[in-house]
Coordinates of C-alpha atoms in Angstrom, one line a residue:
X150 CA 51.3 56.4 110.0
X151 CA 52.4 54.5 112.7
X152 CA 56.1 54.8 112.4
X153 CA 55.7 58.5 110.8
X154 CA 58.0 61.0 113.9
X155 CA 57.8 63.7 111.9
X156 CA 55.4 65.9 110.2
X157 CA 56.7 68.9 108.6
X158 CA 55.4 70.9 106.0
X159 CA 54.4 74.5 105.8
X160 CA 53.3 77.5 103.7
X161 CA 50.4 77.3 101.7
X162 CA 51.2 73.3 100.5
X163 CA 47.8 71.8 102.3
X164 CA 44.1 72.8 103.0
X165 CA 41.2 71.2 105.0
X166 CA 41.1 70.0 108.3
X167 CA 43.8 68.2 110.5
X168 CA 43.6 64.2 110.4
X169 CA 42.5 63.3 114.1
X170 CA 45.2 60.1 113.6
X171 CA 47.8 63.0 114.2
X172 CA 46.1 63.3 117.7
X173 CA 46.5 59.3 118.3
X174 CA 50.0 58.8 116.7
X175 CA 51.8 57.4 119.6
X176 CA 55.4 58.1 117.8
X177 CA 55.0 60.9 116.6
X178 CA 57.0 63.9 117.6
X179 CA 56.9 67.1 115.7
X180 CA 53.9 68.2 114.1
X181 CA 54.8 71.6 112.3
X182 CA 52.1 72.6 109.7
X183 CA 52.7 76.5 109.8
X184 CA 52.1 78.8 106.6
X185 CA 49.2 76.5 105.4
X186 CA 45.7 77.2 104.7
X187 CA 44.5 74.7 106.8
X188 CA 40.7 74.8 108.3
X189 CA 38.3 73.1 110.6
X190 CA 38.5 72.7 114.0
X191 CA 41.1 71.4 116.6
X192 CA 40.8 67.6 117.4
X193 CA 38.4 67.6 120.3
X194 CA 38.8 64.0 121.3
X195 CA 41.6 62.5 123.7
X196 CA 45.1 62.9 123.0
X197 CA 47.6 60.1 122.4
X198 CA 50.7 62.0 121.9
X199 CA 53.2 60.9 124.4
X200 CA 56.3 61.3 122.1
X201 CA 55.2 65.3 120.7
X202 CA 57.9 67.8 121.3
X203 CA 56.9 70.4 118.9
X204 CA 52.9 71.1 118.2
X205 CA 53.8 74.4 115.4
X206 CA 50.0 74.8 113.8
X207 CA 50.8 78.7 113.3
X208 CA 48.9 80.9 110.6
X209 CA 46.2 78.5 109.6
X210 CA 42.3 78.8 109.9
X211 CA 41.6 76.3 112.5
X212 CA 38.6 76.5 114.7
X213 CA 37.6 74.8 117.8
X214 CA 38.7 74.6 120.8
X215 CA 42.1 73.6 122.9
X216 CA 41.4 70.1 124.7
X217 CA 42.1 69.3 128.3
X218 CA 43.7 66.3 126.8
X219 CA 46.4 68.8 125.7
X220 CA 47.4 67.7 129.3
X221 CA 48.4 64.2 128.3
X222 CA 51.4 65.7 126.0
X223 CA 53.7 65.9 129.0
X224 CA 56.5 65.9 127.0
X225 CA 55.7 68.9 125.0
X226 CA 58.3 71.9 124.7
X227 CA 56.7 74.2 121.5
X228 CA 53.0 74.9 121.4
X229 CA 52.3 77.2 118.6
X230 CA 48.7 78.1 117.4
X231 CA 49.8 81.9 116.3
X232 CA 47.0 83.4 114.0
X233 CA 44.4 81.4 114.0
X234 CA 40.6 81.0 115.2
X235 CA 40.9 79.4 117.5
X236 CA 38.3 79.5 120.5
X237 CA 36.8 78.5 124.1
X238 CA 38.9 78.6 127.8
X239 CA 42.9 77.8 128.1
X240 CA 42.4 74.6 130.1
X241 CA 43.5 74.4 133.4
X242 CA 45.4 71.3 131.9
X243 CA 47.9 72.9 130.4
X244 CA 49.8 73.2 133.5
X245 CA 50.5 69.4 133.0
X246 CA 52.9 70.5 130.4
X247 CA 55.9 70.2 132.6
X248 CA 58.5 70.3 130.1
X249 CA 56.9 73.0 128.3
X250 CA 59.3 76.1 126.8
X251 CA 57.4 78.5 124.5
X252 CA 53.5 78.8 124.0
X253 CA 52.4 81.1 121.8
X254 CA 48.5 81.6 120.8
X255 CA 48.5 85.0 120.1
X256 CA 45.8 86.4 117.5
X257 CA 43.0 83.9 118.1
X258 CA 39.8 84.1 119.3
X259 CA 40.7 82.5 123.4
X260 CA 37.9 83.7 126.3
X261 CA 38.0 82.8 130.4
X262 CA 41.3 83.5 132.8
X263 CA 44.9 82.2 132.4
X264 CA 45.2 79.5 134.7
X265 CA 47.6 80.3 137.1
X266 CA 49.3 77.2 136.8
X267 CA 51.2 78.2 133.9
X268 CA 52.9 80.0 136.1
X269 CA 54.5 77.0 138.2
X270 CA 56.0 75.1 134.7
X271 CA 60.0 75.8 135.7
X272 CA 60.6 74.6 132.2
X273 CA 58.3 77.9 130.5
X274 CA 60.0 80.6 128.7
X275 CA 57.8 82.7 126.6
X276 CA 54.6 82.9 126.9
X277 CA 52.4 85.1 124.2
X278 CA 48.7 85.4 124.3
X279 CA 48.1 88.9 123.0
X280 CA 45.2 89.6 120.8
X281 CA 42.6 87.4 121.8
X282 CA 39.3 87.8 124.3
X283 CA 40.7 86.9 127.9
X284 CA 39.0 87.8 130.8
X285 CA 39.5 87.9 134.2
X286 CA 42.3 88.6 136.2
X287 CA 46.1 87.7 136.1
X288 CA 47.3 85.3 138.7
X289 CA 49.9 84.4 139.5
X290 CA 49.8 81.5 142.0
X291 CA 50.5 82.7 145.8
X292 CA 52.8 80.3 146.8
X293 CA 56.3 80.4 145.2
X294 CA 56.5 80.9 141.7
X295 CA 59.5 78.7 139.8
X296 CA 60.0 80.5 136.9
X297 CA 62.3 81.1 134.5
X298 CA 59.9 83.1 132.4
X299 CA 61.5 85.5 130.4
X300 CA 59.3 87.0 127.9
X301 CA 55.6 87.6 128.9
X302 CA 52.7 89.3 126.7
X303 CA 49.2 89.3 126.9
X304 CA 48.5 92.8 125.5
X305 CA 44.9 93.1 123.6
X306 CA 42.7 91.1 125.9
X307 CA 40.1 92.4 128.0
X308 CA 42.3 91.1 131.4
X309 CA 41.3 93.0 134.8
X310 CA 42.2 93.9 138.3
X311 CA 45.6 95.2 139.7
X312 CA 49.4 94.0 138.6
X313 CA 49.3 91.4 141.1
X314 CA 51.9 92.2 143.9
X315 CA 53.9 89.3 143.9
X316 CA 55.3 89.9 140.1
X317 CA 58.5 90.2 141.3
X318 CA 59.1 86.2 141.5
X319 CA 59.5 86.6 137.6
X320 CA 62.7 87.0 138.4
X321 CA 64.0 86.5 135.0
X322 CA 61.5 88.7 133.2
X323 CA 62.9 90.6 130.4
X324 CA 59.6 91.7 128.3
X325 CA 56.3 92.3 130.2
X326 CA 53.8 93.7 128.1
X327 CA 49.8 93.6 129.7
X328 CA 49.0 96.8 127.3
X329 CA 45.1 97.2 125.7
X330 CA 43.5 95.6 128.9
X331 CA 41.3 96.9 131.6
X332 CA 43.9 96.8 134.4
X333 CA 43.6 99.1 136.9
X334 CA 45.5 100.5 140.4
X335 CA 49.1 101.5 140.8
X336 CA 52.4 99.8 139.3
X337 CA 53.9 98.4 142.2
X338 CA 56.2 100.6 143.8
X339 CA 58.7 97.8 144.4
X340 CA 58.5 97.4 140.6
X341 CA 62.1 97.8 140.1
X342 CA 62.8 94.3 141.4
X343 CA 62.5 92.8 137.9
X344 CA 66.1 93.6 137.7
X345 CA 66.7 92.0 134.1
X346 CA 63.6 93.8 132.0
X347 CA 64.3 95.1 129.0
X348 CA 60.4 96.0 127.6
X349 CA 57.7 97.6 129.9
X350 CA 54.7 98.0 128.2
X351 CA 51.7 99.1 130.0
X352 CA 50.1 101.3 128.2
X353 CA 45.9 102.0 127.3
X354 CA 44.6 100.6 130.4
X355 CA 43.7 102.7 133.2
X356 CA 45.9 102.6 135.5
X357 CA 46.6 105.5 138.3
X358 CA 48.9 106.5 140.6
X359 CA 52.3 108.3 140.4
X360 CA 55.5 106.8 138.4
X361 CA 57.3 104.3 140.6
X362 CA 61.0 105.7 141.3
X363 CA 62.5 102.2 141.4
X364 CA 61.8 101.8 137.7
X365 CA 64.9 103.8 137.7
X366 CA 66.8 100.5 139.4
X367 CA 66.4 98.6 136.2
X368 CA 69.3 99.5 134.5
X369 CA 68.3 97.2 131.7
X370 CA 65.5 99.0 130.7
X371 CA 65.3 99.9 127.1
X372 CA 61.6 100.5 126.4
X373 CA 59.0 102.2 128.3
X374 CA 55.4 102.7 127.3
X375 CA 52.8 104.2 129.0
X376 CA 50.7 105.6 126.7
X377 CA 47.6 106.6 127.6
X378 CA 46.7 105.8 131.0
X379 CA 45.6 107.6 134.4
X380 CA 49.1 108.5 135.8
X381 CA 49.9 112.2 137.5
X382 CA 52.0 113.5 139.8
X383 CA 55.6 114.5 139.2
X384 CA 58.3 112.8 136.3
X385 CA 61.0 111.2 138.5
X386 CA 64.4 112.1 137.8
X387 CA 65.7 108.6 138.7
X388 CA 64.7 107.6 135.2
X389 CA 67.6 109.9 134.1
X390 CA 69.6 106.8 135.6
X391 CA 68.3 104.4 132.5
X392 CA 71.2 104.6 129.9
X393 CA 69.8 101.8 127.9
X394 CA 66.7 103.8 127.2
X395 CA 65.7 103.5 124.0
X396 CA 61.8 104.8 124.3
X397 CA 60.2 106.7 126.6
X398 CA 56.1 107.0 126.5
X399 CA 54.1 108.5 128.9
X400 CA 51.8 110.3 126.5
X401 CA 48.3 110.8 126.9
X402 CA 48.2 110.8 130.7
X403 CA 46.9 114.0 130.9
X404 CA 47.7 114.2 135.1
X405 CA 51.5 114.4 134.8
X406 CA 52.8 117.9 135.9
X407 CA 55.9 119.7 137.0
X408 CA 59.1 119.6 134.6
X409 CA 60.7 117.2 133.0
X410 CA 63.7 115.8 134.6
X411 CA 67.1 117.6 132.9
X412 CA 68.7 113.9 133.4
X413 CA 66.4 112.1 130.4
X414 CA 68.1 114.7 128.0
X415 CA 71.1 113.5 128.8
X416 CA 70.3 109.6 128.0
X417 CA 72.5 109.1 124.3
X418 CA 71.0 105.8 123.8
X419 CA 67.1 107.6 123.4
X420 CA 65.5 107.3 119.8
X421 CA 61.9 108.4 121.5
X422 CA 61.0 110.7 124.0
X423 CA 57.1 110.8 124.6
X424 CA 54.9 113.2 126.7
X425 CA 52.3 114.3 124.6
X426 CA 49.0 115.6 126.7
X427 CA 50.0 116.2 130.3
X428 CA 50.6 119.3 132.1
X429 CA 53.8 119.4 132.1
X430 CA 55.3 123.2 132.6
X431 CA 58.4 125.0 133.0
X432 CA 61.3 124.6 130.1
X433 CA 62.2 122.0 128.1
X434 CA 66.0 121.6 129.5
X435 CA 68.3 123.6 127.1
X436 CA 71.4 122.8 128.8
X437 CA 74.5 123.0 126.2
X438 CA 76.0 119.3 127.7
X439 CA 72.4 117.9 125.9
X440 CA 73.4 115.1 123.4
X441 CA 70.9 113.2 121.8
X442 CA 72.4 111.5 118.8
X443 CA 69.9 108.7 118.5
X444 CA 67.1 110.8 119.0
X445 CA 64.2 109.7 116.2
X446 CA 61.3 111.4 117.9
X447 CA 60.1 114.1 120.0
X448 CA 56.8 114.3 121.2
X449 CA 55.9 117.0 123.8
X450 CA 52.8 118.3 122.3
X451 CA 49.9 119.7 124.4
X452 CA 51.5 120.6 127.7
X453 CA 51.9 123.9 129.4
X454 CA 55.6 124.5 128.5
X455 CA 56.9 127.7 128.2
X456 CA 60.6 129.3 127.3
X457 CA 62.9 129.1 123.8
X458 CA 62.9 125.9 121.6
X459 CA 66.4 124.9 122.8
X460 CA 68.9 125.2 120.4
X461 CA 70.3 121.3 121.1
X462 CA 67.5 120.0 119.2
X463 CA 69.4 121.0 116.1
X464 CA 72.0 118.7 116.7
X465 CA 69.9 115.6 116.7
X466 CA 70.4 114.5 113.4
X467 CA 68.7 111.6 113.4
X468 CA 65.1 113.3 114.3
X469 CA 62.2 112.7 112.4
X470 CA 59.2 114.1 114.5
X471 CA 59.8 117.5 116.2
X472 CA 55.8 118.1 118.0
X473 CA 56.1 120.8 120.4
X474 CA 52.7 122.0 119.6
X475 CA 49.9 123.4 121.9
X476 CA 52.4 124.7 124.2
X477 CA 53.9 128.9 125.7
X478 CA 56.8 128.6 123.4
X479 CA 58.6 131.9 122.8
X480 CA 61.3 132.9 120.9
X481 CA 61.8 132.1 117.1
X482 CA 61.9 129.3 115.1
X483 CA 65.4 128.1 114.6
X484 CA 67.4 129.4 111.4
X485 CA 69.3 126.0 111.3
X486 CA 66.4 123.3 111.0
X487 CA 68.0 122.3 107.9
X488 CA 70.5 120.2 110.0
X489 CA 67.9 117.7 110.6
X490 CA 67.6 115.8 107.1
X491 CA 65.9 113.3 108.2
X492 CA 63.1 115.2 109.6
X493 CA 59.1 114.3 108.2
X494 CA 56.8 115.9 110.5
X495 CA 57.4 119.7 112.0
X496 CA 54.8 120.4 114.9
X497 CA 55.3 123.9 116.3
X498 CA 51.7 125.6 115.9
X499 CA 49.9 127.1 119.0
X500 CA 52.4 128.9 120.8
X501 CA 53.9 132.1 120.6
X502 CA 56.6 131.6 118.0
X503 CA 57.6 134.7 116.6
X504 CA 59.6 136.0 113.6
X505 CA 63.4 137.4 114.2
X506 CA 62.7 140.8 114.9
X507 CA 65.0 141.9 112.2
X508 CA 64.1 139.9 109.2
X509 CA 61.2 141.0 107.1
X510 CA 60.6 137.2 105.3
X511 CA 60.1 134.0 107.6
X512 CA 63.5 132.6 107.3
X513 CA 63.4 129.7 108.6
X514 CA 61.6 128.0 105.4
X515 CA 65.1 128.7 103.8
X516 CA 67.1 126.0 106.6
X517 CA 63.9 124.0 105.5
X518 CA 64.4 123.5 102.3
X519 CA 67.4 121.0 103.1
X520 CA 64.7 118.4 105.1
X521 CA 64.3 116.5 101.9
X522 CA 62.0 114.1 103.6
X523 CA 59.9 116.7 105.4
X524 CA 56.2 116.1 105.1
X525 CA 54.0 117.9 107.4
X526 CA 54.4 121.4 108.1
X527 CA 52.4 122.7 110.9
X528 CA 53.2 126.2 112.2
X529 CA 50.1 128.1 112.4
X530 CA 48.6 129.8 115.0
X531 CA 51.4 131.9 116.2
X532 CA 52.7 135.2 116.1
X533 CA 55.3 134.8 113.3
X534 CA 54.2 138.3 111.2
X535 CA 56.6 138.7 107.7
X536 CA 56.4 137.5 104.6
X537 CA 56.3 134.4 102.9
X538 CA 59.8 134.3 101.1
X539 CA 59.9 132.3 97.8
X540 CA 62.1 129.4 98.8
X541 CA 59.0 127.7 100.2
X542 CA 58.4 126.7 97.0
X543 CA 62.1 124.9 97.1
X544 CA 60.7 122.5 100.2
X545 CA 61.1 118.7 99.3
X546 CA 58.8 117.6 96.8
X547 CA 57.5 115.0 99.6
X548 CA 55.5 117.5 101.7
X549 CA 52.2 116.6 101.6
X550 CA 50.6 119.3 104.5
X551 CA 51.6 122.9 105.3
X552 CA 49.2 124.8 107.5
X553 CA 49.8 128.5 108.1
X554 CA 47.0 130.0 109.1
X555 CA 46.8 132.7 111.8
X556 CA 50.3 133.8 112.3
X557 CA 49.8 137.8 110.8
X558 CA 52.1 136.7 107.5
X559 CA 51.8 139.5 104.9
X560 CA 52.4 139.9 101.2
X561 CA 52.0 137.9 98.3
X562 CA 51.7 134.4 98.0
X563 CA 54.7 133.1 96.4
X564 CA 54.4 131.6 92.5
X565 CA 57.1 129.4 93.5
X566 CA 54.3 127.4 95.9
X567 CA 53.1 125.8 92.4
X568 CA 56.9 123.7 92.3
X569 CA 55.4 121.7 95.5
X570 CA 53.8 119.0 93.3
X571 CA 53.3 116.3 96.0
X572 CA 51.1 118.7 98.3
X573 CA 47.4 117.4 99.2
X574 CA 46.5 120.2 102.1
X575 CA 47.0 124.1 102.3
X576 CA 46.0 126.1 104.6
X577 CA 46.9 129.5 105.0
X578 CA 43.9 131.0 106.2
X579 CA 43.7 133.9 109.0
X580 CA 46.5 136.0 107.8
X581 CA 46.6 139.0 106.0
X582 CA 48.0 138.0 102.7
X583 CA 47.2 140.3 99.4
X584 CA 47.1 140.6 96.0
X585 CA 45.6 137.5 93.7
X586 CA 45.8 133.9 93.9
X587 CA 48.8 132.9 92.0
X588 CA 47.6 130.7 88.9
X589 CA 50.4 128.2 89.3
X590 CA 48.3 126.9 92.3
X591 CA 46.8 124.9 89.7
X592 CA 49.9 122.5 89.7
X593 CA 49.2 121.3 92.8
X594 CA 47.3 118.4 90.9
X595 CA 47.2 116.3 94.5
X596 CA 45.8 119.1 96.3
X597 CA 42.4 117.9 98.4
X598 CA 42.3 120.9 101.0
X599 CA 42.9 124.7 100.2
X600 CA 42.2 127.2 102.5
X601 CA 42.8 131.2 102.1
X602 CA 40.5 132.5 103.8
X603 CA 39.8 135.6 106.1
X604 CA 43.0 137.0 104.1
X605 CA 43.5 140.4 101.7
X606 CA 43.0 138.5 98.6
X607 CA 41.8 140.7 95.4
X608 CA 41.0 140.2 92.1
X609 CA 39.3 137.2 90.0
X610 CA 39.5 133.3 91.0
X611 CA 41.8 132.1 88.6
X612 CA 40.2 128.7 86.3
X613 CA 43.4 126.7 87.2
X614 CA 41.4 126.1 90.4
X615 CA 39.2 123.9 88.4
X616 CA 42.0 121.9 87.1
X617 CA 42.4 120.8 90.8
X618 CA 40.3 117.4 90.2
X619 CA 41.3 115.9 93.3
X620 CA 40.1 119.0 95.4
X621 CA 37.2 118.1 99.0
X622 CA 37.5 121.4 100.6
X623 CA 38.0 125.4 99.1
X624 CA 37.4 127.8 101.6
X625 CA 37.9 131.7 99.8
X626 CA 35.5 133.1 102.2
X627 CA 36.4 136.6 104.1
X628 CA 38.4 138.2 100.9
X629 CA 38.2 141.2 98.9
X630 CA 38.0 138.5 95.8
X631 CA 35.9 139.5 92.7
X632 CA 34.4 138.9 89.1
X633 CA 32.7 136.1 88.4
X634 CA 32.3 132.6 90.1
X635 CA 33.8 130.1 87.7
X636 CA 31.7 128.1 86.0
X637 CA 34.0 125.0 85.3
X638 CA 33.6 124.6 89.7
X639 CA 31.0 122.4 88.9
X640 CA 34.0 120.0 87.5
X641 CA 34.9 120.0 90.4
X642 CA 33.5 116.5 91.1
X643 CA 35.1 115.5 94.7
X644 CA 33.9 118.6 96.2
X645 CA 32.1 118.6 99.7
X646 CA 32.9 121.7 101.1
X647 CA 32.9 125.4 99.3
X648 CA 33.1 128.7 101.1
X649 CA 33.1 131.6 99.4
X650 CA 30.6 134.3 101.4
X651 CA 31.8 137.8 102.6
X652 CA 34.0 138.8 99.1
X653 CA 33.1 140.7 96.3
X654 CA 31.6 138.9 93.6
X655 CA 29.7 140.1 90.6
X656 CA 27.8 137.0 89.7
X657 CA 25.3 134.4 91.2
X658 CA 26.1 130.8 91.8
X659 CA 27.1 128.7 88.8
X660 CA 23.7 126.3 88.1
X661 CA 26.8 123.5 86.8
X662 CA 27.6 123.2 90.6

């Protein structure tokens, strides 16, 4: 194919391997074989490609590995080997590439260091290498770095050492994102010099230290993660200063104390706001200027904060996760959740949530019943006392989890519970509810996890429970229940866990279990 410039044909049209004349085509130019289901490995011999621009292999099967004749393709701008199997070092080589403008060979199977001479092509700007097996640490060369690198991820490798100190001659970094490693030390203090970044992602690798204040210079800033490292100390209040902000992560750090800085509340762009598992204390800020209309999720689970569940989170219409579990919360639940239509998951259990002092029924499943999307249901474990009214049994027919248990409800379990079709897991447990178990508890035909017990319960276990085909786990234990055992439980054929001890029962264990 001697005249042949360009090669272009992707998904799913050609198998086997890669002709090794492609590798010696002096003319050629583009090579863009994406989408296929091609196989074998990568030419191993010299390269003769002084013509290729575009080298697009992407989503294929290939094996092998990458050449240091890669280095004779000096006129190269694309090199693309996303998805593939691709194996062995990045040769040293491939800093040859000096016209060389986006190099992606993310999801592969790549071991050894990234030569820091990538670093030095002016031409280079986005590099991706996430998801393969790299080693070592990142370098970037010590003398001067000419870069125009904008857009920088090697997330998912096994890369080591510190953020290397002289980071900030990417001065045209927009996304940096070195999460999944092993990297250790501090962020650099002076990490606010990378004055265009709009994605900082740095989270699951064990990094310590306190959060750099200058990260509230980058005004460009729109996503911050930080998920589960080794941080503490104090939340700055210069991030308040970020009004691009779209997501804020610093969950899972488990060293972060103090409270969190009244300015973030006040940042309209925010769609995620993330502290789960610190120590974070005092008061979530319930100032009334608070105005959060982008605000998708909430996660300040598992911290040491105490006071009211501010009354602004009603007004974020756009929120679909509200965790504010494993906290000191006091006060009640809001009356007017309903306002939050788009809400799925409702996290409020262990605190010390408590009923309005006035009302005899939990009235806040009433506002509920408006989250048509609402899914899980977690309030257990507080002080609540009441009764279950019956419009619980008008929540959407989309929640799938509602857990109860320990909050000193009374009563009767509502009939209307048997209208929440789509439910897999109840657990109201560790209250002191009386009376039967309603029979219409046998609609719940998706229901894998029931648990009543340590309750009031009396009477018989109705047979509808063995219409419950999808059922794992029944725990009736620690009731006043009575008659006989059912029989048909042995129908029961998903069943891995049954408790019924401490009740009343007249009869021994059913032989068809």
């Amino acid at each position: 194919m001697p005249r042949l410039r360009v090669i272009d044909v992707k998904n799913n049209q050609l198998n086997g391997s890669i002709p090794t004349s492609l590798f010696q085509n002096r003319r050629v130019q583009v090579i863009s074989l994406p989408f296929n289901d091609l196989s074998g490995e990568m030419w191993r011999g010299p390269w003769y490609v002084p013509e290729l621009r575009v080298l697009n292999l992407r989503s294929n099967s290939l094996t092998g590995i990458i050449p240091p004749s890669v280095g004779n393709a000096t006129k190269l701008l694309n090199f693309n080997l996303y998805g593939n199997k691709v194996g062995g070092n990045i040769p040293k080589e491939i800093g040859n590439l000096s016209q060389l403008a986006f190099l992606s060979f993310f999801d592969n199977q790549l071991t050894g260091s990234i030569p820091a001479t990538l670093f030095n092509i002016s031409s280079l700007l986005t590099v991706s290498l996430s998801r393969n097996s790299l080693s070592g640490r990142l370098l970037l060369d010590e003398g001067n770095i000419v870069s125009n690198l904008y857009f920088l991820s090697i997330s998912h490798n096994q890369i080591s050492g510190c953020i290397p100190s002289n980071i900030c001659q990417l001065t045209e970094l927009q996304v940096l994102s070195i999460s999944f490693n092993n990297i250790t030390g501090e962020i650099p203090r002076n990490i606010g010099c990378l004055s265009k970044l709009e994605t900082l992602f740095i989270g699951q690798n064990p990094i310590e230290g306190t959060i750099p204040t200058s990260l509230g210079n980058i005004s460009t800033l729109q996503y911050l993660d930080c998920i589960n490292n080794w941080m503490e100390g104090q939340i700055p209040k210069e991030l308040g200063k970020l009004s691009n902000l779209r997501q804020l992560r610093f969950d899972n750090n488990s060293n972060l104390i103090g409270e969190i800085p009244e300015a973030i509340f006040n940042i309209s762009s925010l769609e995620v706001i993330g502290f789960n598992f610190n120590n974070l204390s005092g008061r979530i800020p319930t100032t009334t200027g608070l105005h959060l209309p982008n605000l998708e999720g909430l996660y300040l689970g598992v911290n040491q904060l105490e006071g009211e569940i501010p009354l602004f989170i009603t007004n974020a219409s756009k929120l679909q996760i509200l965790e504010l579990d494993d906290n000191y919360l006091t006060g009640t639940i809001p009356n007017n959740l309903g306002n939050l239509r788009e809400l799925r998951a409702l996290l409020l259990y262990s605190n010390q949530l408590t009923n309005e002092p006035t009302e005899r029924e939990l009235r806040f499943f009433d506002s509920l019943v408006d989250c048509r999307m609402l899914r899980y249901l977690l309030v257990g474990y507080n002080p609540l006392t009441g009764v279950l009214p019956n419009s619980i049994g008008n929540l959407s027919s989309t929640i799938q989890n509602i857990q109860i248990a320990d909050t000193l409800i009374n009563g009767l379990i509502p009939t209307s519970i048997g209208n929440m079709s789509g439910l897999t897991a109840l657990h109201l447990g560790g209250n002191k509810l009386s009376g039967s178990i309603p029979s219409e508890i046998g609609k719940l035909k998706q229901l894998q996890g029931l648990a009543l017990f340590n309750n009031k319960l009396q009477g018989r276990i109705p047979e509808v429970v063995c219409h419950l085909s999808n059922l794992v786990q029944l725990y009736l234990d620690g009731n006043e229940l009575s008659g006989l055992i059912p029989e048909c439980f042995g129908n029961l054929s998903m069943l891995q866990h049954l408790y019924l001890d401490s009740n009343k029962f007249s009869s021994k264990f059913p032989l068809s279990l």
